[in-house]
């Protein structure tokens, strides 16, 4: 039996078999594969484009006599108008808004996803999931003004008017979290729904409660999708422009106090590119350098998260 | 975990002979489960509350009381005791000739002589151009409904000659009219058309590219350096700020590919002498690049989640790779891909900064008839109107936001319905 | 393998195609008049007498000199007072131009009438977000009176507007809330565009405090500069009669023309040219903002807050804010128009003679704009120009059209 079914004999049978069973050459398959590869390669072209567009202007920035590379990476005061180029104040503000956004989006998003996928009936899920997705569609400009007109007064009423400034990174971050929530919840819910029912039923059969099944069986099985959602969420938070431009203020500041104004990297880029400064001023060139740094930062973040994800990913059949 | 104990104080007899410890443990686990059930529901409710707060904030500015003052009150235009509405056509025409500026009269007469216009038109012309109602103050919906008395007092004090009317800033005129510098007559017609055109191009380009890339990465790609690079690349691109995509779009689509995007190559340019690359096509392509990583990641996750037993069954029956993908993997991955599409459309429709860089105009009043026209979009208008000092602009910005959300829901509705039909639990 | 190599080679070639072309040195603008180096003891009326035989023609020298100074770095700007320094290079127009200027200024300029119904063709305009509402109003009126073509205006900021006008040559009219810089002029000249400046209005800067503020009505420039500097943190440090509370400062961001203007005319005036910026940016409790509407909210929120922004934003919020008079002068039509109120920003349109000749619709629109702008400017929130200044803009139009 073994020899009859050996690879060689099978292959021989394939080529000497009657025509209707022979392997047909299918040029379409190769074409389709090439097309799909091209689709994937578009992303490489995009990256090359971005690096080139940013790099060429950023090079002008770094090459100018006012900018010192060491100062750029080590000092904390970003005031280009007087020649101070320390990137850390912008990076710090970006980190702070991202942290607040993640505090809101990740737990709430994952919890909503678990509820929708494990506890809610299909009718309820089909209604609530799109409703949450509406949050993703509201323009970021609206969120920015929502942060100013609703979130900041709310924080001020909780923490006191003098503690919370009119611009602060906390309200921008919290509102950003609301924006990102549907991203996390929808993607996680998809991942959780895709876990084979057999796994759940096996868990129930062994006496697990609904919570235990959800948290100990389904979530780990869907971890790949959930982690992808988390990574996308962080990336989105780091790269968000309008909310922070409107709600976090226009003054770069190095502070760990979330109730003070501090301009983020993206806010700075948006503000300068739309302002009245001349296009050949040093401040204008700096936006490309910041953009490039942002690109590299998200790259590092992604590599780290992929490394973590690889260790915990589980594949079921 | 099951500890045998002879202690069985206070518990009912065990139907299956379970241990007391087990049943106590079970009660605890159920309690914990119930607590977390409530917490999960709470998370969902917080999201819904946030949404409600946002929508309420928006609607609050869209409807409300307004105080209207007239440049020339209607009663002053009555002639010999005959009120304005009952004046003869000839008298109305005389009124227009006397009071309306020369330039506007010239244009009105060139379009259609005043004598040939019907009475309705003449009356509305007189109302618009001579009476000139002007909104001097507007109130939010909450104020209009709950604090009506104090609003009336304020009007009596500060604007004694004004009339108080209830106005819906979102009305058919608003949707039909193009922009204007006067918030009372401004509309979002051009912005709606621009947004629609842009989003259609974005999805037409991004969907096939995104799904194609995802299929490649999940089904065909060997685990070599190039493919790992592509994968990392895509994850990275999702985090690039949208304005950088704007700069990229400017450099590539507006400048480098100008013959293509301006329509010169295909002879479709709106006005050949002023054609440049700042068209709907450039905007759509830029946004397509922006949402591509989002779509790809979603599609990838969806394809990855299809159990390989399904694929293997297909191969076992002699299907080729593409046949398995086309007939088994894609249909089952469709809900996830559609989620990605919904999230992408939502993202693309709300973008402001990259489109301004690519060249969305802030003031433009002609309808785009092809992808080679200049354009504006709803978020660009909203951003511009919220930055203006006059209160009326905030009201129409809110109305424009409502229009945007309705547009978004309709675009997403198709995808949502399809997703609901295709989503079912496998195995 | 070969396919992949070809693929990347194609990409590389595409990138090479994107490389910017080298800048070409621009020739200085052609001028019909003469250049003159000021000698010790020269006065304007003396020079006018020598050049034209009529000493009263000296305003023409100021006008044409300052127009040329915009385009050519070598020429010095002459102030309205007419003070000259020895060694300055100034530009003297031809006698014909000088006489014509005096005539037109004396009797007033009326531009040839434009019937918008007969104007066709597209106009592309971009630039300052401050000038945008005014240009939008004029464009709406132009269309309302029958303009047959299409006009688009992009509100992208003065700097970006000049980039499109001077570097890529995409726009016909550039809106600006500050005069064009010399580097921008050079870029323009390099692509064959010689910019012509049209002044169209004035934006007043309102320094405001909350309605709850009882101790401030008037301020000097020195006090204003001190309040916005890092030298003081409390009101009482500026004037002992003021409360002993921290100053809450609100200002537009560093990218804004309003900020630049404030630094140049308030901070630099007190602390020296170039030094003012550092003092304001190092001040404590300084909230910078992208959006003037938010500055309004910030100032209104505390009796110890002070902020400055465009007058239009104060005008819409008179029930919540008080505006301060500067050096005893309150901002209103008369004081801003005549220049008595010190904090008034000029607003400009820029185009070129060539564009106006090749695209008559652009000339027609600018004509229409200059003719009717004073009727519309108040409702937008800015201040009209004095007849004299408007006449000067109209003369620029006539010069550009060769009439």
Tab-separated table of N, CA and C in Angstrom, chain C residues 236-334:
chain	number	residue	atom	x	y	z
C	236	UNK	N	0.187	92.834	39.261
C	236	UNK	CA	0.668	93.906	40.125
C	236	UNK	C	2.109	94.287	39.811
C	237	UNK	N	2.858	93.378	39.176
C	237	UNK	CA	4.253	93.707	38.850
C	237	UNK	C	4.340	94.736	37.738
C	238	UNK	N	3.282	94.849	36.939
C	238	UNK	CA	3.299	95.831	35.852
C	238	UNK	C	2.823	97.183	36.366
C	239	UNK	N	1.752	97.120	37.138
C	239	UNK	CA	1.213	98.360	37.714
C	239	UNK	C	0.698	98.013	39.104
C	240	UNK	N	1.255	98.626	40.147
C	240	UNK	CA	0.907	98.235	41.517
C	240	UNK	C	-0.585	98.361	41.830
C	241	UNK	N	-1.298	99.168	41.059
C	241	UNK	CA	-2.719	99.316	41.374
C	241	UNK	C	-3.527	98.133	40.869
C	242	UNK	N	-2.918	97.263	40.074
C	242	UNK	CA	-3.628	96.117	39.534
C	242	UNK	C	-3.557	94.947	40.505
C	243	UNK	N	-4.472	93.965	40.381
C	243	UNK	CA	-4.535	92.891	41.376
C	243	UNK	C	-3.274	92.042	41.418
C	244	UNK	N	-3.068	91.414	42.529
C	244	UNK	CA	-1.890	90.576	42.715
C	244	UNK	C	-2.206	89.158	42.253
C	245	UNK	N	-2.616	89.019	41.003
C	245	UNK	CA	-2.973	87.703	40.469
C	245	UNK	C	-2.115	87.396	39.265
C	246	UNK	N	-1.989	86.113	38.972
C	246	UNK	CA	-1.192	85.713	37.815
C	246	UNK	C	-1.872	86.125	36.514
C	247	UNK	N	-1.030	86.524	35.561
C	247	UNK	CA	-1.551	86.906	34.254
C	247	UNK	C	-1.767	85.648	33.436
C	248	UNK	N	-2.980	85.479	32.910
C	248	UNK	CA	-3.232	84.354	32.009
C	248	UNK	C	-3.204	84.896	30.586
C	249	UNK	N	-2.231	84.441	29.819
C	249	UNK	CA	-2.012	85.016	28.494
C	249	UNK	C	-2.547	84.104	27.406
C	250	UNK	N	-3.184	84.692	26.411
C	250	UNK	CA	-3.692	83.930	25.280
C	250	UNK	C	-3.212	84.582	23.991
C	251	UNK	N	-2.662	83.760	23.111
C	251	UNK	CA	-2.077	84.319	21.885
C	251	UNK	C	-2.243	83.350	20.728
C	252	UNK	N	-2.338	83.854	19.493
C	252	UNK	CA	-2.286	82.934	18.344
C	252	UNK	C	-0.926	82.271	18.268
C	253	UNK	N	-0.847	81.157	17.542
C	253	UNK	CA	0.377	80.380	17.487
C	253	UNK	C	1.458	81.024	16.646
C	254	UNK	N	2.662	80.448	16.707
C	254	UNK	CA	3.813	81.034	16.043
C	254	UNK	C	3.701	80.989	14.525
C	255	UNK	N	2.751	80.193	14.030
C	255	UNK	CA	2.611	80.106	12.584
C	255	UNK	C	1.708	81.209	12.053
C	256	UNK	N	1.103	81.968	12.964
C	256	UNK	CA	0.072	82.911	12.531
C	256	UNK	C	0.665	84.264	12.196
C	257	UNK	N	0.084	84.908	11.166
C	257	UNK	CA	0.529	86.251	10.807
C	257	UNK	C	0.236	87.246	11.922
C	258	UNK	N	-0.842	86.986	12.683
C	258	UNK	CA	-1.181	87.884	13.785
C	258	UNK	C	-0.068	87.867	14.821
C	259	UNK	N	0.451	86.677	15.107
C	259	UNK	CA	1.538	86.553	16.069
C	259	UNK	C	2.763	87.318	15.588
C	260	UNK	N	3.116	87.110	14.326
C	260	UNK	CA	4.276	87.808	13.769
C	260	UNK	C	4.113	89.313	13.874
C	261	UNK	N	2.885	89.769	13.563
C	261	UNK	CA	2.614	91.203	13.605
C	261	UNK	C	2.782	91.726	15.026
C	262	UNK	N	2.207	90.996	15.995
C	262	UNK	CA	2.293	91.416	17.393
C	262	UNK	C	3.743	91.485	17.846
C	263	UNK	N	4.514	90.473	17.448
C	263	UNK	CA	5.926	90.456	17.837
C	263	UNK	C	6.652	91.647	17.231
C	264	UNK	N	6.355	91.928	15.940
C	264	UNK	CA	7.095	93.010	15.278
C	264	UNK	C	6.713	94.371	15.834
C	265	UNK	N	5.411	94.600	16.053
C	265	UNK	CA	4.980	95.943	16.398
C	265	UNK	C	4.817	96.188	17.892
C	266	UNK	N	4.808	95.141	18.695
C	266	UNK	CA	4.710	95.372	20.138
C	266	UNK	C	5.994	94.928	20.828
C	267	UNK	N	6.323	93.628	20.682
C	267	UNK	CA	7.467	93.104	21.429
C	267	UNK	C	8.785	93.702	20.943
C	268	UNK	N	8.984	93.666	19.624
C	268	UNK	CA	10.250	94.192	19.100
C	268	UNK	C	10.356	95.688	19.337
C	269	UNK	N	9.209	96.372	19.307
C	269	UNK	CA	9.235	97.822	19.498
C	269	UNK	C	9.791	98.170	20.872
C	270	UNK	N	9.533	97.300	21.844
C	270	UNK	CA	9.975	97.596	23.208
C	270	UNK	C	11.308	96.926	23.527
C	271	UNK	N	11.501	95.702	23.039
C	271	UNK	CA	12.705	94.971	23.434
C	271	UNK	C	13.790	94.979	22.375
C	272	UNK	N	13.539	95.594	21.237
C	272	UNK	CA	14.566	95.624	20.209
C	272	UNK	C	14.280	94.609	19.125
C	273	UNK	N	14.671	94.955	17.902
C	273	UNK	CA	14.347	94.122	16.749
C	273	UNK	C	14.961	92.732	16.892
C	274	UNK	N	14.131	91.733	16.752
C	274	UNK	CA	14.606	90.353	16.816
C	274	UNK	C	14.605	89.772	18.222
C	275	UNK	N	14.502	90.635	19.239
C	275	UNK	CA	14.578	90.100	20.603
C	275	UNK	C	13.204	89.834	21.184
C	276	UNK	N	12.193	90.433	20.585
C	276	UNK	CA	10.863	90.347	21.174
C	276	UNK	C	10.303	88.936	21.205
C	277	UNK	N	10.607	88.163	20.147
C	277	UNK	CA	10.003	86.834	20.034
C	277	UNK	C	10.351	85.961	21.237
C	278	UNK	N	11.625	86.034	21.609
C	278	UNK	CA	12.051	85.177	22.709
C	278	UNK	C	11.327	85.536	23.995
C	279	UNK	N	11.120	86.850	24.211
C	279	UNK	CA	10.466	87.268	25.448
C	279	UNK	C	9.043	86.770	25.526
C	280	UNK	N	8.328	86.812	24.417
C	280	UNK	CA	6.936	86.377	24.510
C	280	UNK	C	6.846	84.865	24.615
C	281	UNK	N	7.713	84.157	23.907
C	281	UNK	CA	7.589	82.700	23.927
C	281	UNK	C	8.047	82.113	25.255
C	282	UNK	N	8.845	82.867	26.005
C	282	UNK	CA	9.281	82.330	27.295
C	282	UNK	C	8.344	82.734	28.428
C	283	UNK	N	7.310	83.510	28.101
C	283	UNK	CA	6.418	83.984	29.161
C	283	UNK	C	5.685	82.813	29.796
C	284	UNK	N	5.403	82.949	31.090
C	284	UNK	CA	4.673	81.891	31.785
C	284	UNK	C	3.199	81.975	31.450
C	285	UNK	N	2.481	80.876	31.674
C	285	UNK	CA	1.027	80.890	31.529
C	285	UNK	C	0.574	81.343	30.151
C	286	UNK	N	1.359	81.007	29.130
C	286	UNK	CA	1.010	81.450	27.784
C	286	UNK	C	0.309	80.312	27.058
C	287	UNK	N	-0.935	80.558	26.633
C	287	UNK	CA	-1.663	79.561	25.861
C	287	UNK	C	-1.657	79.978	24.407
C	288	UNK	N	-1.024	79.171	23.583
C	288	UNK	CA	-1.013	79.468	22.153
C	288	UNK	C	-2.128	78.674	21.498
C	289	UNK	N	-2.738	79.257	20.487
C	289	UNK	CA	-3.861	78.555	19.888
C	289	UNK	C	-3.885	78.647	18.385
C	290	UNK	N	-4.395	77.602	17.797
C	290	UNK	CA	-4.556	77.533	16.356
C	290	UNK	C	-5.829	78.263	15.937
C	291	UNK	N	-6.782	78.325	16.849
C	291	UNK	CA	-8.129	78.766	16.508
C	291	UNK	C	-8.516	79.961	17.378
C	292	UNK	N	-8.804	81.077	16.724
C	292	UNK	CA	-9.115	82.287	17.480
C	292	UNK	C	-10.399	82.163	18.285
C	293	UNK	N	-11.337	81.335	17.831
C	293	UNK	CA	-12.571	81.139	18.602
C	293	UNK	C	-12.251	80.604	19.989
C	294	UNK	N	-11.222	79.783	20.069
C	294	UNK	CA	-10.862	79.213	21.368
C	294	UNK	C	-10.172	80.249	22.237
C	295	UNK	N	-9.405	81.142	21.607
C	295	UNK	CA	-8.798	82.227	22.377
C	295	UNK	C	-9.887	83.047	23.055
C	296	UNK	N	-10.977	83.283	22.320
C	296	UNK	CA	-12.098	84.026	22.896
C	296	UNK	C	-12.578	83.337	24.160
C	297	UNK	N	-12.776	82.011	24.042
C	297	UNK	CA	-13.257	81.262	25.205
C	297	UNK	C	-12.293	81.366	26.365
C	298	UNK	N	-11.000	81.315	26.046
C	298	UNK	CA	-10.006	81.363	27.114
C	298	UNK	C	-10.015	82.693	27.836
C	299	UNK	N	-10.088	83.773	27.062
C	299	UNK	CA	-10.042	85.098	27.689
C	299	UNK	C	-11.294	85.335	28.507
C	300	UNK	N	-12.429	84.886	27.981
C	300	UNK	CA	-13.684	85.144	28.674
C	300	UNK	C	-13.747	84.364	29.970
C	301	UNK	N	-12.939	83.332	30.089
C	301	UNK	CA	-13.062	82.444	31.237
C	301	UNK	C	-12.493	82.965	32.541
C	302	UNK	N	-11.710	84.043	32.490
C	302	UNK	CA	-11.111	84.490	33.751
C	302	UNK	C	-10.930	85.996	33.737
C	303	UNK	N	-11.191	86.663	34.864
C	303	UNK	CA	-11.000	88.115	34.894
C	303	UNK	C	-9.526	88.520	34.821
C	304	UNK	N	-8.628	87.549	34.971
C	304	UNK	CA	-7.210	87.879	34.925
C	304	UNK	C	-6.569	87.431	33.627
C	305	UNK	N	-7.411	87.179	32.627
C	305	UNK	CA	-6.877	86.736	31.344
C	305	UNK	C	-6.794	87.898	30.379
C	306	UNK	N	-5.839	87.807	29.475
C	306	UNK	CA	-5.713	88.816	28.425
C	306	UNK	C	-5.280	88.112	27.154
C	307	UNK	N	-5.849	88.540	26.034
C	307	UNK	CA	-5.485	87.894	24.778
C	307	UNK	C	-5.606	88.871	23.623
C	308	UNK	N	-4.986	88.518	22.481
C	308	UNK	CA	-5.115	89.365	21.307
C	308	UNK	C	-5.423	88.497	20.098
C	309	UNK	N	-6.298	88.990	19.251
C	309	UNK	CA	-6.664	88.260	18.026
C	309	UNK	C	-7.361	89.238	17.092
C	310	UNK	N	-7.789	88.737	15.950
C	310	UNK	CA	-8.429	89.580	14.954
C	310	UNK	C	-9.675	90.255	15.503
C	311	UNK	N	-9.911	91.486	15.073
C	311	UNK	CA	-11.022	92.268	15.606
C	311	UNK	C	-12.367	91.598	15.372
C	312	UNK	N	-12.471	90.895	14.253
C	312	UNK	CA	-13.746	90.257	13.927
C	312	UNK	C	-14.189	89.311	15.033
C	313	UNK	N	-13.250	88.650	15.680
C	313	UNK	CA	-13.611	87.716	16.726
C	313	UNK	C	-14.079	88.440	17.977
C	314	UNK	N	-13.564	89.658	18.195
C	314	UNK	CA	-14.073	90.449	19.318
C	314	UNK	C	-15.478	90.933	18.996
C	315	UNK	N	-15.657	91.379	17.741
C	315	UNK	CA	-16.927	91.949	17.323
C	315	UNK	C	-18.083	90.980	17.536
C	316	UNK	N	-17.817	89.687	17.358
C	316	UNK	CA	-18.873	88.701	17.509
C	316	UNK	C	-19.115	88.342	18.962
C	317	UNK	N	-18.276	88.827	19.857
C	317	UNK	CA	-18.381	88.432	21.259
C	317	UNK	C	-18.361	89.630	22.194
C	318	UNK	N	-18.958	90.750	21.756
C	318	UNK	CA	-18.892	91.960	22.581
C	318	UNK	C	-19.615	91.778	23.901
C	319	UNK	N	-20.506	90.780	23.977
C	319	UNK	CA	-21.202	90.592	25.252
C	319	UNK	C	-20.314	89.869	26.263
C	320	UNK	N	-19.221	89.268	25.806
C	320	UNK	CA	-18.392	88.542	26.767
C	320	UNK	C	-17.033	89.196	26.982
C	321	UNK	N	-16.636	90.079	26.050
C	321	UNK	CA	-15.278	90.618	26.127
C	321	UNK	C	-15.270	92.137	26.078
C	322	UNK	N	-14.238	92.698	26.667
C	322	UNK	CA	-13.976	94.135	26.541
C	322	UNK	C	-12.706	94.321	25.745
C	323	UNK	N	-12.727	95.316	24.834
C	323	UNK	CA	-11.496	95.572	24.086
C	323	UNK	C	-10.762	96.738	24.739
C	324	UNK	N	-9.436	96.657	24.757
C	324	UNK	CA	-8.654	97.721	25.400
C	324	UNK	C	-8.222	98.739	24.374
C	325	UNK	N	-8.152	99.997	24.778
C	325	UNK	CA	-7.559	100.988	23.880
C	325	UNK	C	-6.056	101.010	24.132
C	326	UNK	N	-5.335	101.203	23.061
C	326	UNK	CA	-3.877	101.176	23.139
C	326	UNK	C	-3.374	102.602	22.999
C	327	UNK	N	-2.575	103.048	23.959
C	327	UNK	CA	-2.088	104.430	23.945
C	327	UNK	C	-3.239	105.417	23.849
C	328	UNK	N	-4.368	105.065	24.452
C	328	UNK	CA	-5.506	105.967	24.466
C	328	UNK	C	-6.379	105.875	23.225
C	329	UNK	N	-5.986	105.076	22.266
C	329	UNK	CA	-6.768	105.004	21.029
C	329	UNK	C	-7.528	103.682	21.010
C	330	UNK	N	-8.863	103.781	20.893
C	330	UNK	CA	-9.667	102.568	20.797
C	330	UNK	C	-9.818	102.190	19.333
C	331	UNK	N	-9.898	100.885	19.049
C	331	UNK	CA	-10.033	100.495	17.644
C	331	UNK	C	-11.446	100.722	17.156
C	332	UNK	N	-11.601	101.547	16.155
C	332	UNK	CA	-12.869	101.658	15.461
C	332	UNK	C	-12.559	102.070	14.037
C	333	UNK	N	-13.642	102.223	13.242
C	333	UNK	CA	-13.450	102.540	11.825
C	333	UNK	C	-12.408	103.622	11.606
C	334	UNK	N	-12.630	104.728	12.279
C	334	UNK	CA	-11.813	105.907	11.981
C	334	UNK	C	-10.370	105.704	12.387
